[in-house]
Coordinates of C-alpha atoms in Angstrom, one line a residue:
M1 CA 73.4 132.9 116.5
T2 CA 75.0 133.6 113.1
Q3 CA 74.7 130.7 110.7
T4 CA 77.0 130.7 107.7
T5 CA 75.0 128.3 105.6
S6 CA 71.3 128.0 105.5
S7 CA 69.2 125.0 104.5
T8 CA 65.6 124.3 105.2
P9 CA 64.9 120.7 104.5
P10 CA 61.2 119.7 103.9
R11 CA 59.4 118.7 107.0
G12 CA 58.5 115.1 107.4
G13 CA 58.8 112.1 109.7
G14 CA 57.8 112.4 113.3
D15 CA 57.8 115.3 115.8
P16 CA 61.1 116.5 117.3
V17 CA 62.2 114.1 120.1
L18 CA 65.6 115.5 121.0
Q19 CA 66.8 119.1 120.5
T20 CA 69.4 121.6 121.4
V21 CA 68.7 125.3 121.3
G22 CA 71.7 127.7 121.3
V23 CA 74.0 125.3 123.2
T24 CA 77.4 126.6 124.0
K25 CA 80.2 124.6 125.8
S26 CA 83.8 125.7 126.6
F27 CA 86.9 123.9 128.0
G28 CA 89.7 126.0 129.4
G29 CA 88.6 129.0 127.5
V30 CA 88.3 127.2 124.2
H31 CA 84.8 126.9 122.7
A32 CA 83.9 123.3 121.7
L33 CA 80.3 124.4 120.8
R34 CA 79.0 127.9 119.9
G35 CA 75.2 128.4 120.0
V36 CA 74.4 125.0 118.3
D37 CA 70.9 124.2 117.2
F38 CA 70.1 120.5 116.5
E39 CA 66.9 118.6 116.0
L40 CA 66.3 114.9 115.9
R41 CA 62.9 113.7 114.9
A42 CA 61.1 110.5 115.9
G43 CA 61.4 107.8 113.2
E44 CA 64.5 109.2 111.5
I45 CA 68.2 108.4 111.3
H46 CA 70.1 111.7 111.5
T47 CA 73.8 111.8 110.9
L48 CA 76.1 114.3 112.6
V49 CA 79.3 115.1 110.7
G50 CA 82.3 117.4 110.9
E51 CA 86.1 117.3 111.2
N52 CA 87.7 116.2 114.4
G53 CA 87.3 119.1 116.8
A54 CA 84.1 120.2 115.1
G55 CA 82.1 119.5 118.2
K56 CA 80.3 116.2 117.4
S57 CA 81.5 114.3 120.5
T58 CA 80.9 117.3 122.7
L59 CA 77.3 117.7 121.4
I60 CA 76.6 114.0 122.0
K61 CA 78.0 114.3 125.5
V62 CA 75.7 117.3 126.2
L63 CA 72.7 115.3 124.8
T64 CA 73.5 112.4 127.1
G65 CA 74.3 114.2 130.3
V66 CA 78.1 113.8 130.3
Y67 CA 78.5 117.6 130.0
T68 CA 76.2 120.4 131.2
P69 CA 75.9 123.2 128.6
D70 CA 77.3 126.6 129.6
E71 CA 74.5 128.3 127.7
G72 CA 71.4 127.1 125.8
E73 CA 69.1 124.2 126.6
V74 CA 68.3 120.6 125.8
R75 CA 64.8 119.6 125.0
Y76 CA 63.5 116.0 125.1
A77 CA 60.0 115.2 123.9
G78 CA 59.2 118.9 123.8
E79 CA 60.2 119.6 127.4
T80 CA 63.4 121.3 128.6
V81 CA 65.6 118.8 130.5
H82 CA 68.7 119.1 132.7
F83 CA 70.6 115.8 132.5
R84 CA 73.3 116.0 135.3
R85 CA 74.8 112.6 134.6
P86 CA 74.5 109.9 131.8
S87 CA 72.2 107.8 134.0
D88 CA 69.6 110.6 133.9
A89 CA 69.5 110.4 130.1
Q90 CA 69.4 106.6 130.1
H91 CA 66.5 106.5 132.5
A92 CA 64.7 109.1 130.3
G93 CA 65.1 106.7 127.3
I94 CA 68.3 107.8 125.6
S95 CA 70.8 105.0 124.8
T96 CA 74.3 105.6 123.5
I97 CA 76.7 103.3 121.7
Y98 CA 80.2 104.8 121.7
Q99 CA 83.1 104.2 119.4
E100 CA 85.2 103.2 122.4
V101 CA 83.3 100.5 124.1
N102 CA 82.2 101.8 127.5
L103 CA 81.5 98.5 129.3
V104 CA 83.0 96.5 132.1
P105 CA 85.6 94.0 130.7
L106 CA 85.8 91.8 133.8
L107 CA 82.1 91.1 133.8
S108 CA 80.2 88.6 131.6
V109 CA 78.5 89.6 128.3
A110 CA 75.1 89.1 130.0
R111 CA 76.0 91.2 133.0
N112 CA 77.2 94.0 130.7
I113 CA 74.0 93.9 128.7
F114 CA 71.8 94.3 131.8
L115 CA 74.2 96.2 134.0
G116 CA 72.2 98.2 136.5
R117 CA 69.0 96.5 135.3
E118 CA 69.7 92.9 136.3
P119 CA 66.5 90.7 136.7
R120 CA 66.1 89.8 140.3
R121 CA 64.5 87.1 142.3
F122 CA 64.1 87.2 146.1
G123 CA 66.3 90.3 146.1
L124 CA 69.2 88.5 144.3
I125 CA 70.3 88.7 140.7
D126 CA 68.5 86.0 138.7
V127 CA 71.5 84.8 136.7
R128 CA 69.6 82.1 134.8
A129 CA 66.9 84.6 133.6
M130 CA 69.6 87.2 132.8
N131 CA 71.6 84.8 130.7
R132 CA 68.4 83.5 128.9
R133 CA 67.3 87.1 128.0
A134 CA 70.9 87.9 126.9
R135 CA 70.9 84.9 124.6
E136 CA 67.7 86.0 123.0
L137 CA 69.1 89.4 122.3
V138 CA 72.3 88.3 120.8
E139 CA 70.5 85.7 118.7
E140 CA 68.2 88.4 117.4
L141 CA 71.3 90.3 116.3
G142 CA 72.8 87.2 114.7
I143 CA 75.8 87.3 117.0
D144 CA 77.6 84.0 117.9
I145 CA 78.7 84.9 121.4
D146 CA 78.8 83.0 124.7
V147 CA 76.8 85.4 127.0
T148 CA 78.6 83.9 130.0
A149 CA 82.0 84.7 128.7
E150 CA 84.1 87.6 130.2
L151 CA 83.6 90.6 127.9
G152 CA 87.3 91.6 128.0
R153 CA 88.3 88.3 126.3
L154 CA 86.3 89.3 123.2
G155 CA 87.6 91.3 120.3
L156 CA 86.6 95.0 119.9
G157 CA 84.1 94.1 117.1
S158 CA 82.3 91.6 119.3
Q159 CA 82.3 94.1 122.3
Q160 CA 80.7 96.7 120.0
M161 CA 77.9 94.3 119.2
V162 CA 77.4 93.6 122.9
A163 CA 77.0 97.4 123.3
L164 CA 74.4 97.3 120.6
A165 CA 72.6 94.5 122.4
R166 CA 72.6 96.6 125.6
A167 CA 71.1 99.5 123.8
M168 CA 68.4 97.3 122.3
S169 CA 67.6 95.8 125.7
V170 CA 66.3 99.2 126.9
D171 CA 63.0 100.6 125.6
S172 CA 64.6 103.7 124.2
R173 CA 63.0 106.6 122.3
V174 CA 66.5 107.8 121.2
V175 CA 69.6 105.8 120.2
I176 CA 72.9 107.6 119.6
M177 CA 75.5 105.7 117.7
D178 CA 79.0 107.3 117.9
E179 CA 81.2 105.5 115.3
P180 CA 79.5 102.2 115.9
T181 CA 81.0 100.5 112.8
S182 CA 84.6 101.4 113.4
S183 CA 85.4 98.0 114.9
L184 CA 82.9 95.9 112.9
E185 CA 83.4 93.6 109.9
T186 CA 81.1 93.8 106.9
K187 CA 78.6 91.2 108.1
E188 CA 78.3 92.9 111.5
V189 CA 77.8 96.3 109.8
E190 CA 74.9 94.8 107.9
T191 CA 73.4 93.5 111.1
L192 CA 73.8 96.9 112.8
F193 CA 72.1 98.7 109.8
R194 CA 69.2 96.2 109.9
V195 CA 68.7 96.8 113.6
A196 CA 68.9 100.6 113.1
R197 CA 66.3 100.5 110.3
G198 CA 64.0 98.4 112.5
L199 CA 64.3 100.9 115.3
R200 CA 63.5 103.8 113.0
D201 CA 60.5 102.0 111.7
R202 CA 59.2 101.6 115.3
G203 CA 59.4 105.4 115.7
V204 CA 62.8 105.6 117.5
G205 CA 65.0 108.6 116.6
L206 CA 68.6 107.7 115.9
V207 CA 71.7 109.8 115.8
F208 CA 74.4 108.2 113.7
V209 CA 78.1 109.3 113.6
S210 CA 80.5 107.8 111.1
H211 CA 83.6 108.9 109.2
R212 CA 82.8 106.3 106.5
L213 CA 80.9 108.5 104.2
D214 CA 79.4 105.8 102.1
E215 CA 77.5 104.6 105.2
L216 CA 75.8 107.9 105.5
W217 CA 74.0 107.7 102.2
E218 CA 73.2 104.0 102.7
L219 CA 71.5 104.5 106.1
C220 CA 70.7 108.1 107.0
D221 CA 67.7 110.4 106.3
R222 CA 69.1 113.8 107.3
V223 CA 72.5 115.3 108.1
T224 CA 73.7 118.1 110.3
I225 CA 77.2 119.5 109.7
L226 CA 79.3 121.2 112.4
R227 CA 82.5 123.1 111.8
D228 CA 84.7 124.6 114.6
G229 CA 82.0 124.1 117.1
Q230 CA 79.3 125.9 115.1
W231 CA 76.2 124.7 113.1
V232 CA 76.8 124.9 109.4
H233 CA 74.1 123.0 107.6
T234 CA 71.1 120.7 108.0
G235 CA 69.4 119.0 105.1
T236 CA 68.4 115.6 103.6
M237 CA 71.1 113.2 102.5
A238 CA 69.3 112.6 99.2
E239 CA 69.8 116.3 98.3
M240 CA 73.5 116.4 99.0
S241 CA 76.5 115.1 97.0
R242 CA 79.6 113.7 98.6
L243 CA 81.6 116.6 97.3
E244 CA 79.2 119.1 98.7
L245 CA 79.2 117.4 102.1
V246 CA 83.0 117.4 102.3
S247 CA 83.3 121.0 101.2
K248 CA 80.9 122.1 103.9
M249 CA 82.8 120.1 106.5
L250 CA 86.1 121.7 105.5
G251 CA 84.7 125.2 104.8
R252 CA 86.2 125.2 101.3
D253 CA 84.8 125.7 97.8
V254 CA 83.7 122.6 96.0
E255 CA 86.3 123.3 93.3
E256 CA 89.1 123.4 95.8
V257 CA 88.1 120.1 97.4
Q258 CA 87.7 118.5 94.0
A259 CA 91.3 119.6 93.1
E260 CA 92.6 118.2 96.4
G261 CA 90.8 114.9 95.8
A262 CA 92.8 114.4 92.6
T263 CA 96.1 114.2 94.6
E264 CA 97.4 110.7 94.6
F265 CA 97.7 108.9 97.9
G266 CA 100.0 105.9 98.3
A267 CA 102.2 106.3 95.3
S268 CA 105.0 103.7 95.2
H269 CA 107.7 104.6 97.8
R270 CA 111.4 104.4 97.2
Q271 CA 112.6 101.3 99.1
S272 CA 116.0 100.0 100.2
E273 CA 117.0 96.5 99.2
E274 CA 117.9 95.4 102.8
P275 CA 114.9 94.8 105.0
A276 CA 114.4 97.0 108.1
L277 CA 112.1 94.4 109.7
V278 CA 112.3 90.6 109.4
V279 CA 109.8 88.4 111.2
S280 CA 110.5 84.6 111.0
G281 CA 108.3 81.8 112.3
L282 CA 106.3 83.9 114.8
D283 CA 104.0 81.7 116.9
V284 CA 101.5 82.7 119.5
R285 CA 99.6 79.9 121.2
N286 CA 96.1 79.5 119.5
R287 CA 96.5 82.8 117.7
L288 CA 99.5 83.0 115.3
H289 CA 101.1 80.1 113.4
G290 CA 104.5 80.6 111.7
I291 CA 104.1 84.3 110.6
D292 CA 106.9 85.4 108.2
L293 CA 107.1 89.1 107.3
E294 CA 109.6 91.4 105.8
V295 CA 109.4 95.2 105.4
R296 CA 112.1 97.4 103.8
P297 CA 113.0 101.0 104.7
G298 CA 110.7 103.3 102.8
E299 CA 108.0 100.6 102.3
V300 CA 104.4 100.4 103.6
V301 CA 103.2 96.8 104.0
G302 CA 99.5 96.4 104.7
L303 CA 98.2 93.6 106.9
A304 CA 94.7 92.6 105.8
G305 CA 92.3 90.1 107.3
L306 CA 88.8 89.6 108.8
L307 CA 88.1 89.7 112.5
G308 CA 90.1 87.1 114.2
S309 CA 92.6 86.7 111.4
G310 CA 95.6 87.8 113.6
R311 CA 96.4 91.3 112.4
S312 CA 96.6 93.0 115.7
E313 CA 98.1 89.9 117.3
T314 CA 100.9 90.0 114.8
V315 CA 102.0 93.6 115.5
K316 CA 101.6 93.1 119.2
A317 CA 103.8 90.0 119.1
I318 CA 106.4 91.9 117.1
Y319 CA 106.3 94.6 119.7
G320 CA 106.6 92.2 122.6
A321 CA 103.2 93.1 124.0
L322 CA 101.9 89.6 123.2
R323 CA 103.9 86.6 124.3
A324 CA 105.3 84.5 121.5
Q325 CA 106.2 80.8 122.0
S326 CA 108.7 80.9 119.1
G327 CA 110.0 83.0 116.3
D328 CA 112.5 85.8 115.7
V329 CA 112.2 89.5 115.1
T330 CA 115.1 91.4 113.6
V331 CA 115.4 95.2 113.1
A332 CA 118.1 96.6 110.9
G333 CA 120.0 93.4 111.1
S334 CA 119.9 93.1 114.9
K335 CA 117.8 90.6 116.8
V336 CA 115.2 92.1 119.1
K337 CA 114.9 90.7 122.6
A338 CA 111.9 88.3 122.6
N339 CA 108.7 89.3 124.4
S340 CA 110.1 92.6 125.6
V341 CA 108.4 95.9 124.9
R342 CA 111.5 97.7 126.3
G343 CA 113.7 95.7 123.9
A344 CA 111.5 96.5 120.9
L345 CA 111.5 100.2 121.7
A346 CA 115.3 100.1 122.2
S347 CA 115.6 98.4 118.8
G348 CA 113.5 101.1 117.1
V349 CA 110.0 99.6 117.0
A350 CA 107.0 101.7 117.8
L351 CA 103.4 100.5 118.0
L352 CA 100.2 102.6 117.6
S353 CA 97.5 100.4 119.1
E354 CA 94.0 100.2 117.7
D355 CA 92.5 100.9 121.2
R356 CA 93.7 104.4 122.1
K357 CA 91.5 104.5 125.2
A358 CA 92.7 101.3 126.9
E359 CA 96.3 101.1 125.4
G360 CA 97.2 104.6 124.4
I361 CA 96.3 107.9 126.0
V362 CA 96.6 108.8 129.7
P363 CA 93.4 110.8 129.9
D364 CA 94.2 112.9 132.9
L365 CA 97.7 114.0 131.7
S366 CA 98.2 116.9 129.5
V367 CA 98.9 116.8 125.7
R368 CA 102.5 117.7 126.5
D369 CA 103.0 114.9 129.0
N370 CA 101.3 112.3 126.7
I371 CA 103.6 113.2 123.9
A372 CA 106.7 113.2 126.0
L373 CA 106.0 109.9 127.9
A374 CA 108.0 107.6 125.6
V375 CA 111.1 109.9 125.4
L376 CA 111.5 111.1 129.0
P377 CA 114.8 109.0 129.5
R378 CA 116.3 110.8 126.5
M379 CA 115.3 114.2 127.8
S380 CA 117.0 113.8 131.1
R381 CA 120.5 114.0 132.5
A382 CA 121.4 112.6 135.9
G383 CA 117.7 112.0 136.6
V384 CA 116.8 115.7 135.8
V385 CA 114.3 116.2 133.0
S386 CA 115.1 119.0 130.5
E387 CA 111.8 120.9 130.4
A388 CA 113.1 123.1 127.6
K389 CA 113.8 120.1 125.4
I390 CA 110.4 118.6 126.0
D391 CA 108.7 122.0 125.2
R392 CA 110.6 122.2 121.9
L393 CA 109.8 118.6 121.0
V394 CA 106.1 119.0 121.9
D395 CA 105.8 122.3 120.0
T396 CA 107.3 120.7 116.9
F397 CA 104.9 117.8 116.8
M398 CA 101.8 119.8 117.7
K399 CA 102.6 122.0 114.7
R400 CA 103.6 119.1 112.4
L401 CA 100.4 117.1 113.1
R402 CA 98.2 120.1 113.5
I403 CA 96.9 119.0 116.9
K404 CA 94.0 121.2 118.0
A405 CA 94.3 122.1 121.6
S406 CA 94.1 125.3 123.7
S407 CA 97.7 124.7 124.8
P408 CA 100.1 121.8 125.4
D409 CA 98.9 121.8 129.0
Q410 CA 95.3 121.0 128.1
K411 CA 94.1 117.6 129.4
V412 CA 94.2 115.1 126.5
R413 CA 90.8 113.7 127.5
E414 CA 89.3 117.0 126.5
L415 CA 90.4 116.6 122.9
S416 CA 88.4 115.1 120.1
G417 CA 89.1 111.4 119.3
G418 CA 91.1 112.4 116.2
N419 CA 93.3 114.8 118.0
Q420 CA 93.9 112.2 120.7
Q421 CA 95.1 109.9 117.9
K422 CA 97.4 112.5 116.6
V423 CA 98.9 112.9 120.1
L424 CA 99.7 109.2 120.2
I425 CA 101.2 109.3 116.7
A426 CA 103.4 112.2 117.9
R427 CA 104.4 110.3 121.0
W428 CA 105.8 107.4 118.9
L429 CA 107.4 109.6 116.2
A430 CA 109.3 111.3 119.0
T431 CA 111.1 108.1 119.6
E432 CA 112.5 108.2 116.1
P433 CA 111.6 104.7 115.2
T434 CA 113.0 102.5 112.4
V435 CA 109.8 100.5 112.2
F436 CA 106.3 101.9 112.8
L437 CA 103.5 99.5 113.4
L438 CA 100.1 101.3 112.8
D439 CA 97.0 99.4 113.9
E440 CA 93.9 101.2 112.5
P441 CA 95.6 104.7 112.5
T442 CA 92.6 106.4 110.9
R443 CA 89.8 104.7 112.8
G444 CA 87.3 107.3 114.1
I445 CA 89.1 110.2 112.2
D446 CA 87.2 112.6 110.0
V447 CA 87.9 113.1 106.3
G448 CA 90.3 116.0 106.7
A449 CA 92.3 114.4 109.5
K450 CA 92.3 111.1 107.7
S451 CA 93.9 112.7 104.7
E452 CA 96.5 114.3 107.0
V453 CA 97.4 110.9 108.6
Q454 CA 97.5 109.2 105.2
A455 CA 99.8 111.9 103.9
L456 CA 102.0 111.6 107.0
I457 CA 102.3 107.8 106.4
D458 CA 103.5 108.6 102.9
E459 CA 105.9 111.2 104.2
L460 CA 107.4 108.8 106.8
A461 CA 107.9 106.1 104.1
E462 CA 109.6 108.7 101.8
Q463 CA 111.9 109.5 104.7
G464 CA 112.9 105.8 104.9
L465 CA 110.7 104.5 107.8
A466 CA 109.5 100.9 107.5
V467 CA 105.7 101.0 108.0
V468 CA 103.3 98.1 108.8
L469 CA 99.7 99.4 108.2
I470 CA 96.5 97.6 109.5
S471 CA 93.2 99.0 108.2
S472 CA 89.7 97.6 108.0
E473 CA 89.1 99.9 105.0
M474 CA 90.0 98.1 101.7
D475 CA 90.6 101.4 99.8
E476 CA 93.1 102.6 102.4
L477 CA 95.2 99.4 102.1
V478 CA 95.0 99.3 98.3
E479 CA 95.9 103.0 97.9
G480 CA 98.3 103.3 100.9
A481 CA 100.4 100.1 100.9
D482 CA 103.1 98.9 98.5
R483 CA 102.4 95.3 99.4
I484 CA 99.5 93.6 101.3
V485 CA 99.9 90.5 103.4
V486 CA 96.6 88.7 103.9
L487 CA 96.1 86.8 107.1
H488 CA 93.6 84.1 107.8
D489 CA 93.2 82.3 111.1
G490 CA 96.7 83.3 112.2
H491 CA 98.4 82.2 109.0
V492 CA 99.8 84.1 106.1
Q493 CA 97.4 83.3 103.3
A494 CA 98.6 85.5 100.5
E495 CA 100.9 88.3 99.6
L496 CA 99.6 90.8 97.1
D497 CA 101.3 93.6 95.1
S498 CA 99.0 96.6 95.5
T499 CA 99.9 97.9 92.0
N500 CA 96.6 97.8 89.9
L501 CA 95.0 95.8 92.8
S502 CA 91.3 96.6 93.3
S503 CA 89.4 96.7 96.5
S504 CA 87.1 93.9 95.3
E505 CA 90.1 91.7 94.5
L506 CA 91.4 92.3 98.0
L507 CA 88.0 91.4 99.4
T508 CA 88.1 88.2 97.5
A509 CA 91.4 87.3 99.1
L510 CA 90.0 88.1 102.6
A511 CA 87.1 85.8 101.9
G512 CA 89.7 83.0 101.6
D513 CA 90.1 82.5 97.8
R514 CA 93.6 81.1 97.7
E515 CA 93.4 80.7 93.9
M516 CA 92.9 84.5 93.3
E517 CA 94.9 85.5 90.2
G518 CA 97.9 87.5 91.1
S519 CA 98.3 86.3 94.7
S520 CA 101.2 84.3 95.8
R521 CA 103.0 83.2 99.0
E522 CA 106.6 84.3 99.5

C-alpha cells in the first residue's frame, strides 16, 4: 500500500484491540476503501476523520460486520475475524452508536435498550426486571426519560441517548460512535463525553467520528485521517493543529486552506422589502403557540432554540407536514392551503428534513430517481415522463452540488451521509422553490462539504430565495443568518440581528435570558 503521508505516533496505551490490515471495499466499480490500515488500542479514544466519501462510514461498517471486505483482513483482540453480520460483531463485544438512530421506534425505550437480550423468567420476557434495569441505566446517564414510553415519540436527541444506554448495557471491549453528538444538546454532549472517558478508563477502546472539530481535541487521544478511501495519516491529537488536520483531510497545502478560511461566510444578503413568507399565529397543540415569522426574498432567517423549543415543529407546520390548529401561512402574497404538503409545494415551499433516513432518501432508488422524485409531474406529458429532461436536470445538480457517485444510477444508500444530504438538497432545488426550509442541513457533513452547503445557502439567498435555517451550531447561525428568531417552549422568545452578534450572546438567549441587550420581539 502506498501511503502519501507518514506519521509514527509514540506507542502508548493498551494493546491493539481492533485492526484492519490492507482492507479494500468497492461498490459498482468505485473504490470506497483502498488498502486501509487502522489500529484501535484498548483504553484510547481514537477519532476517524475525512471528507464525505473519504471512507469513514464504509470502514466502520467493515469493522462491525455490515460489509465484508473485498481484500485485507479485520483483526479483533489479535485474531483474524470474519464478521458476516452486525450481530457477529455485537456478540464479540463491539457496540456501535450511529448518527442515524438504528432502533425500533414502535417499541418502548426499555425494549430497545435490551432488544435481543431481554431478561427472561419462565421463558417469558421479565418486563418488570427489564424496566428496572433500563431505569438504572438512564439514571446513570442523567437522562430524564420514561423507559416505558414508545421510542418513536421521543426527539432525535433523546433517541440518541437511548442508543448510548443500549451500548452501555453490553459488556463491550470496543464502542464505535458515528456522529453521536449530531442530535444532542450541550448538556447531553457533556454526559456522552463523561461516559466515553469512563469507558476509556476501564480499558475499552472507542472510535469517535464527529465533524465538530472542537470535540476531537476535547475528547480524543489519536486521529486517523482518510481521503478518497485511502489512509493518509495517524497521529496524536495533541501534536496536530486544526489547520494541519483540515489540510490533510482536503489534500491541500496549509497556506491554501488558511487563505480559504479567510473567505467570509454569511455576509448580509440583498433583500426585498416585501416578504416572501409570512407566518401568522401558528398553533400546534402542545407544541407551538402563536408563532409569527416573516422572511423576505434574499434573506436567511435562523431558527434557534434548545431541544424541545419547537424549531423543527415550526418548519413542519409551515410545510403542512405537522397539523396546525390555527394560523396562516402566506407565500409571495398568496395564502397556502392549511395542513397540506401538496399545497405548500405548489405554493413554492420546500423542506429539507433533519432526519434524512426516515423522511428523506429512498435508499433503494438511484441517485437519479431520488433527485427527480419531486419534479416528475413537471417532467411528463400525457402521463409519459421525459427521460431526457430528467437526465439533464440530474446532471446539472450532480455537477452543481459536486455529488460523488459512480453514476446517476448508483443506489443512494451506497453514498456517504454527506452525499445523501446533497441529493436531497438537489431534489428540492429542482422544484424551484420560493421558500426553502432547511432543518440542520450540515448535520453529519464534513468540513469541506459543510463549506459547500454554506456557500450554496449564500448563493441561493443572493439569487432571491427566502431561506429559513435551523442549526444546532451557534457559529453557523451567527455567521450564516441575517436575523435569528429564538424559540422557547413553542413560543417566539426573541428576535436578534446577527450583525455583530456573538455565539455566546446567542447562547445566553437560548438559555432564556429575555433581558439580553440587543434582543427584541417584533
